[in-house]
Structure formats: C-alpha cells, structure tokens
C-alpha cells in the first residue's frame, strides 16, 4: 500500500501520516482526510494494527487518487466497500460477524463486505440503517469489483500479501 500511495503521488511519512490516539471503543482506527492522517486507536490490539493500517490506507488511496469526497455518502460507502473487500473479510471474520455459518457460505464474502461497510458508515455518518443499506446496494457492484491498488482480495493465512507485493509492478507500484 505504501508503494501504491507513493507511486500515485501520495507518499506516506509514518511520522506525519500515522497517529496513535484515544478513540471511542467502537472503532479501531480511522482516516482523517482534513489532516490526511491515519489514526490508530491506542486501545487497539497490536495483532490487528496491520489490518487497521491496510484498511485505512485504502481510504487514503481513494482520497488521493480517486478524489473521494467524504461529505458524499456514495463516496463514503464505496471506499468502505473497497476497504472491507480488499483487507478485511475472510471466512473467520465473516463467521465472527455472523455473516456465515458452516452451512451458509454461498455469498459469505459479499455479505461480510456489506456488513463491514454498514457498520463503518453507521459509525461515521448520522444516517439510518435503511439509508446506509440503500447506498451500499446502490454502489456495491462497481465498488466491489474495484481491486485497485492491491489487485486481489487478501485472505487471512495465505500468501496473498506477498503475491500482491510481488505483482505491484503490473500496476506501476514498484
């Protein structure tokens, strides 16, 4: 992600663009477009910090490269769908969220992405659940299909992160 950001004209200086701060216990981190800074909550377990950073770097990438307007609910929904799709949802996270059981896994990844995006939108916007679901459904097909800059959905316990890094040159991220 850092290479993708750098090669897209949005380099990250860890000292400037990543901060650790106290947060509401319902979140583990966030992206502040005004400060162009990723916030990792100081109560966040060190085991999940890499996932939080990857998720928030998707938002940073979208803001820099795709000019996401965080005041536009469609844009917020899209970047949340992309971040959940590329960095969050695996069988285990979908199972923990209640989106899948061993007997119901047909659309587990899409359901997980929608649920994660819904929770994120409700945490950062003053909208009803029905409004959030409607916007997610409206932008889902396009945003779910967008795998830039990683090029693949990362699966926990796989070598997808290494593959994405090695394949970065295909996307101009050396």
mmCIF file with all atom_site columns, C-alpha atoms in Angstrom, residues 24-140:
data_model
loop_
_atom_site.group_PDB
_atom_site.id
_atom_site.type_symbol
_atom_site.label_atom_id
_atom_site.label_alt_id
_atom_site.label_comp_id
_atom_site.label_asym_id
_atom_site.label_entity_id
_atom_site.label_seq_id
_atom_site.pdbx_PDB_ins_code
_atom_site.Cartn_x
_atom_site.Cartn_y
_atom_site.Cartn_z
_atom_site.occupancy
_atom_site.B_iso_or_equiv
_atom_site.pdbx_formal_charge
_atom_site.auth_seq_id
_atom_site.auth_comp_id
_atom_site.auth_asym_id
_atom_site.auth_atom_id
_atom_site.pdbx_PDB_model_num
ATOM 1   C CA . UNK A 1 24  ? -14.341 5.667   21.023 1.00 0.00 ? 24  UNK A CA 1
ATOM 2   C CA . UNK A 1 25  ? -14.200 1.954   21.901 1.00 0.00 ? 25  UNK A CA 1
ATOM 3   C CA . UNK A 1 26  ? -16.475 1.091   18.960 1.00 0.00 ? 26  UNK A CA 1
ATOM 4   C CA . UNK A 1 27  ? -13.679 1.753   16.429 1.00 0.00 ? 27  UNK A CA 1
ATOM 5   C CA . UNK A 1 28  ? -10.077 0.635   15.995 1.00 0.00 ? 28  UNK A CA 1
ATOM 6   C CA . UNK A 1 29  ? -8.955  3.449   13.737 1.00 0.00 ? 29  UNK A CA 1
ATOM 7   C CA . UNK A 1 30  ? -9.915  5.889   11.051 1.00 0.00 ? 30  UNK A CA 1
ATOM 8   C CA . UNK A 1 31  ? -8.774  8.110   8.233  1.00 0.00 ? 31  UNK A CA 1
ATOM 9   C CA . UNK A 1 32  ? -8.911  11.876  8.658  1.00 0.00 ? 32  UNK A CA 1
ATOM 10  C CA . UNK A 1 33  ? -8.985  13.497  5.192  1.00 0.00 ? 33  UNK A CA 1
ATOM 11  C CA . UNK A 1 34  ? -8.612  17.002  6.630  1.00 0.00 ? 34  UNK A CA 1
ATOM 12  C CA . UNK A 1 35  ? -5.272  16.108  8.228  1.00 0.00 ? 35  UNK A CA 1
ATOM 13  C CA . UNK A 1 36  ? -4.527  13.402  5.620  1.00 0.00 ? 36  UNK A CA 1
ATOM 14  C CA . UNK A 1 37  ? -3.732  11.152  8.533  1.00 0.00 ? 37  UNK A CA 1
ATOM 15  C CA . UNK A 1 38  ? -4.494  7.615   9.624  1.00 0.00 ? 38  UNK A CA 1
ATOM 16  C CA . UNK A 1 39  ? -5.456  7.308   13.269 1.00 0.00 ? 39  UNK A CA 1
ATOM 17  C CA . UNK A 1 40  ? -4.892  4.017   15.055 1.00 0.00 ? 40  UNK A CA 1
ATOM 18  C CA . UNK A 1 41  ? -6.714  3.862   18.377 1.00 0.00 ? 41  UNK A CA 1
ATOM 19  C CA . UNK A 1 42  ? -4.338  3.390   21.277 1.00 0.00 ? 42  UNK A CA 1
ATOM 20  C CA . UNK A 1 43  ? -6.504  0.601   22.741 1.00 0.00 ? 43  UNK A CA 1
ATOM 21  C CA . UNK A 1 44  ? -6.178  -1.442  19.532 1.00 0.00 ? 44  UNK A CA 1
ATOM 22  C CA . UNK A 1 45  ? -4.531  -4.837  19.941 1.00 0.00 ? 45  UNK A CA 1
ATOM 23  C CA . UNK A 1 46  ? -1.133  -4.989  18.269 1.00 0.00 ? 46  UNK A CA 1
ATOM 24  C CA . UNK A 1 47  ? -2.301  -8.121  16.414 1.00 0.00 ? 47  UNK A CA 1
ATOM 25  C CA . UNK A 1 48  ? -4.875  -6.172  14.424 1.00 0.00 ? 48  UNK A CA 1
ATOM 26  C CA . UNK A 1 49  ? -2.920  -2.950  13.825 1.00 0.00 ? 49  UNK A CA 1
ATOM 27  C CA . UNK A 1 50  ? -1.607  -4.165  10.415 1.00 0.00 ? 50  UNK A CA 1
ATOM 28  C CA . UNK A 1 51  ? -5.189  -4.796  9.287  1.00 0.00 ? 51  UNK A CA 1
ATOM 29  C CA . UNK A 1 52  ? -6.304  -1.390  10.553 1.00 0.00 ? 52  UNK A CA 1
ATOM 30  C CA . UNK A 1 53  ? -3.434  0.299   8.701  1.00 0.00 ? 53  UNK A CA 1
ATOM 31  C CA . UNK A 1 54  ? -4.192  -1.559  5.453  1.00 0.00 ? 54  UNK A CA 1
ATOM 32  C CA . UNK A 1 55  ? -7.903  -0.711  5.708  1.00 0.00 ? 55  UNK A CA 1
ATOM 33  C CA . UNK A 1 56  ? -7.240  2.964   6.378  1.00 0.00 ? 56  UNK A CA 1
ATOM 34  C CA . UNK A 1 57  ? -4.603  3.148   3.631  1.00 0.00 ? 57  UNK A CA 1
ATOM 35  C CA . UNK A 1 58  ? -7.314  2.129   1.163  1.00 0.00 ? 58  UNK A CA 1
ATOM 36  C CA . UNK A 1 59  ? -9.254  5.230   2.277  1.00 0.00 ? 59  UNK A CA 1
ATOM 37  C CA . UNK A 1 60  ? -6.089  7.331   1.962  1.00 0.00 ? 60  UNK A CA 1
ATOM 38  C CA . UNK A 1 61  ? -5.500  5.935   -1.535 1.00 0.00 ? 61  UNK A CA 1
ATOM 39  C CA . UNK A 1 62  ? -9.101  6.606   -2.561 1.00 0.00 ? 62  UNK A CA 1
ATOM 40  C CA . UNK A 1 63  ? -8.908  10.157  -1.232 1.00 0.00 ? 63  UNK A CA 1
ATOM 41  C CA . UNK A 1 64  ? -5.657  10.913  -3.041 1.00 0.00 ? 64  UNK A CA 1
ATOM 42  C CA . UNK A 1 65  ? -6.140  9.012   -6.290 1.00 0.00 ? 65  UNK A CA 1
ATOM 43  C CA . UNK A 1 66  ? -9.919  8.891   -6.770 1.00 0.00 ? 66  UNK A CA 1
ATOM 44  C CA . UNK A 1 67  ? -10.644 12.256  -5.112 1.00 0.00 ? 67  UNK A CA 1
ATOM 45  C CA . UNK A 1 68  ? -13.203 10.753  -2.717 1.00 0.00 ? 68  UNK A CA 1
ATOM 46  C CA . UNK A 1 69  ? -15.454 13.387  -1.170 1.00 0.00 ? 69  UNK A CA 1
ATOM 47  C CA . UNK A 1 70  ? -16.090 12.247  2.407  1.00 0.00 ? 70  UNK A CA 1
ATOM 48  C CA . UNK A 1 71  ? -19.153 14.513  2.536  1.00 0.00 ? 71  UNK A CA 1
ATOM 49  C CA . UNK A 1 72  ? -20.762 12.429  -0.239 1.00 0.00 ? 72  UNK A CA 1
ATOM 50  C CA . UNK A 1 73  ? -22.399 9.309   1.245  1.00 0.00 ? 73  UNK A CA 1
ATOM 51  C CA . UNK A 1 74  ? -21.983 7.382   -2.032 1.00 0.00 ? 74  UNK A CA 1
ATOM 52  C CA . UNK A 1 75  ? -18.233 8.047   -1.926 1.00 0.00 ? 75  UNK A CA 1
ATOM 53  C CA . UNK A 1 76  ? -18.044 7.006   1.737  1.00 0.00 ? 76  UNK A CA 1
ATOM 54  C CA . UNK A 1 77  ? -19.934 3.787   1.008  1.00 0.00 ? 77  UNK A CA 1
ATOM 55  C CA . UNK A 1 78  ? -17.679 2.996   -1.936 1.00 0.00 ? 78  UNK A CA 1
ATOM 56  C CA . UNK A 1 79  ? -14.417 3.465   -0.056 1.00 0.00 ? 79  UNK A CA 1
ATOM 57  C CA . UNK A 1 80  ? -15.778 1.422   2.869  1.00 0.00 ? 80  UNK A CA 1
ATOM 58  C CA . UNK A 1 81  ? -16.800 -1.379  0.496  1.00 0.00 ? 81  UNK A CA 1
ATOM 59  C CA . UNK A 1 82  ? -13.364 -1.317  -1.126 1.00 0.00 ? 82  UNK A CA 1
ATOM 60  C CA . UNK A 1 83  ? -11.514 -1.349  2.198  1.00 0.00 ? 83  UNK A CA 1
ATOM 61  C CA . UNK A 1 84  ? -13.613 -4.222  3.573  1.00 0.00 ? 84  UNK A CA 1
ATOM 62  C CA . UNK A 1 85  ? -13.335 -6.127  0.306  1.00 0.00 ? 85  UNK A CA 1
ATOM 63  C CA . UNK A 1 86  ? -9.573  -5.805  -0.047 1.00 0.00 ? 86  UNK A CA 1
ATOM 64  C CA . UNK A 1 87  ? -8.371  -6.050  3.532  1.00 0.00 ? 87  UNK A CA 1
ATOM 65  C CA . UNK A 1 88  ? -10.987 -7.273  5.968  1.00 0.00 ? 88  UNK A CA 1
ATOM 66  C CA . UNK A 1 89  ? -13.316 -10.097 5.009  1.00 0.00 ? 89  UNK A CA 1
ATOM 67  C CA . UNK A 1 90  ? -12.167 -13.684 5.337  1.00 0.00 ? 90  UNK A CA 1
ATOM 68  C CA . UNK A 1 91  ? -14.117 -16.785 6.341  1.00 0.00 ? 91  UNK A CA 1
ATOM 69  C CA . UNK A 1 92  ? -13.187 -16.290 10.001 1.00 0.00 ? 92  UNK A CA 1
ATOM 70  C CA . UNK A 1 93  ? -14.073 -12.592 10.131 1.00 0.00 ? 93  UNK A CA 1
ATOM 71  C CA . UNK A 1 94  ? -17.362 -13.309 8.317  1.00 0.00 ? 94  UNK A CA 1
ATOM 72  C CA . UNK A 1 95  ? -18.081 -16.105 10.801 1.00 0.00 ? 95  UNK A CA 1
ATOM 73  C CA . UNK A 1 96  ? -17.333 -13.824 13.773 1.00 0.00 ? 96  UNK A CA 1
ATOM 74  C CA . UNK A 1 97  ? -19.647 -11.143 12.322 1.00 0.00 ? 97  UNK A CA 1
ATOM 75  C CA . UNK A 1 98  ? -22.410 -13.707 11.926 1.00 0.00 ? 98  UNK A CA 1
ATOM 76  C CA . UNK A 1 99  ? -22.496 -13.427 8.133  1.00 0.00 ? 99  UNK A CA 1
ATOM 77  C CA . UNK A 1 100 ? -21.682 -17.081 7.581  1.00 0.00 ? 100 UNK A CA 1
ATOM 78  C CA . UNK A 1 101 ? -22.029 -20.471 9.236  1.00 0.00 ? 101 UNK A CA 1
ATOM 79  C CA . UNK A 1 102 ? -20.514 -23.753 8.092  1.00 0.00 ? 102 UNK A CA 1
ATOM 80  C CA . UNK A 1 103 ? -23.926 -24.431 6.473  1.00 0.00 ? 103 UNK A CA 1
ATOM 81  C CA . UNK A 1 104 ? -24.361 -20.992 4.843  1.00 0.00 ? 104 UNK A CA 1
ATOM 82  C CA . UNK A 1 105 ? -21.374 -19.726 2.925  1.00 0.00 ? 105 UNK A CA 1
ATOM 83  C CA . UNK A 1 106 ? -22.636 -19.129 -0.610 1.00 0.00 ? 106 UNK A CA 1
ATOM 84  C CA . UNK A 1 107 ? -22.208 -15.343 -0.650 1.00 0.00 ? 107 UNK A CA 1
ATOM 85  C CA . UNK A 1 108 ? -20.153 -15.030 2.525  1.00 0.00 ? 108 UNK A CA 1
ATOM 86  C CA . UNK A 1 109 ? -17.581 -12.596 1.188  1.00 0.00 ? 109 UNK A CA 1
ATOM 87  C CA . UNK A 1 110 ? -20.077 -10.172 -0.323 1.00 0.00 ? 110 UNK A CA 1
ATOM 88  C CA . UNK A 1 111 ? -22.255 -10.341 2.812  1.00 0.00 ? 111 UNK A CA 1
ATOM 89  C CA . UNK A 1 112 ? -19.225 -9.723  5.018  1.00 0.00 ? 112 UNK A CA 1
ATOM 90  C CA . UNK A 1 113 ? -18.183 -6.719  2.915  1.00 0.00 ? 113 UNK A CA 1
ATOM 91  C CA . UNK A 1 114 ? -21.696 -5.263  3.085  1.00 0.00 ? 114 UNK A CA 1
ATOM 92  C CA . UNK A 1 115 ? -21.904 -5.777  6.854  1.00 0.00 ? 115 UNK A CA 1
ATOM 93  C CA . UNK A 1 116 ? -18.471 -4.244  7.474  1.00 0.00 ? 116 UNK A CA 1
ATOM 94  C CA . UNK A 1 117 ? -19.301 -1.273  5.236  1.00 0.00 ? 117 UNK A CA 1
ATOM 95  C CA . UNK A 1 118 ? -22.642 -0.836  7.012  1.00 0.00 ? 118 UNK A CA 1
ATOM 96  C CA . UNK A 1 119 ? -21.020 -0.766  10.461 1.00 0.00 ? 119 UNK A CA 1
ATOM 97  C CA . UNK A 1 120 ? -18.383 1.688   9.243  1.00 0.00 ? 120 UNK A CA 1
ATOM 98  C CA . UNK A 1 121 ? -20.915 4.038   7.662  1.00 0.00 ? 121 UNK A CA 1
ATOM 99  C CA . UNK A 1 122 ? -23.126 3.989   10.753 1.00 0.00 ? 122 UNK A CA 1
ATOM 100 C CA . UNK A 1 123 ? -20.073 4.763   12.924 1.00 0.00 ? 123 UNK A CA 1
ATOM 101 C CA . UNK A 1 124 ? -19.085 7.854   10.924 1.00 0.00 ? 124 UNK A CA 1
ATOM 102 C CA . UNK A 1 125 ? -22.345 9.225   9.484  1.00 0.00 ? 125 UNK A CA 1
ATOM 103 C CA . UNK A 1 126 ? -25.634 10.286  11.001 1.00 0.00 ? 126 UNK A CA 1
ATOM 104 C CA . UNK A 1 127 ? -27.864 8.149   8.765  1.00 0.00 ? 127 UNK A CA 1
ATOM 105 C CA . UNK A 1 128 ? -30.416 5.449   9.441  1.00 0.00 ? 128 UNK A CA 1
ATOM 106 C CA . UNK A 1 129 ? -29.573 1.824   8.864  1.00 0.00 ? 129 UNK A CA 1
ATOM 107 C CA . UNK A 1 130 ? -32.067 1.776   5.974  1.00 0.00 ? 130 UNK A CA 1
ATOM 108 C CA . UNK A 1 131 ? -30.340 4.753   4.307  1.00 0.00 ? 131 UNK A CA 1
ATOM 109 C CA . UNK A 1 132 ? -26.928 3.130   4.749  1.00 0.00 ? 132 UNK A CA 1
ATOM 110 C CA . UNK A 1 133 ? -28.130 -0.194  3.312  1.00 0.00 ? 133 UNK A CA 1
ATOM 111 C CA . UNK A 1 134 ? -29.675 1.605   0.324  1.00 0.00 ? 134 UNK A CA 1
ATOM 112 C CA . UNK A 1 135 ? -26.468 3.453   -0.520 1.00 0.00 ? 135 UNK A CA 1
ATOM 113 C CA . UNK A 1 136 ? -24.387 0.289   -0.112 1.00 0.00 ? 136 UNK A CA 1
ATOM 114 C CA . UNK A 1 137 ? -26.672 -1.606  -2.505 1.00 0.00 ? 137 UNK A CA 1
ATOM 115 C CA . UNK A 1 138 ? -26.598 1.296   -4.980 1.00 0.00 ? 138 UNK A CA 1
ATOM 116 C CA . UNK A 1 139 ? -22.791 1.471   -5.292 1.00 0.00 ? 139 UNK A CA 1
ATOM 117 C CA . UNK A 1 140 ? -21.875 -2.128  -4.430 1.00 0.00 ? 140 UNK A CA 1
#
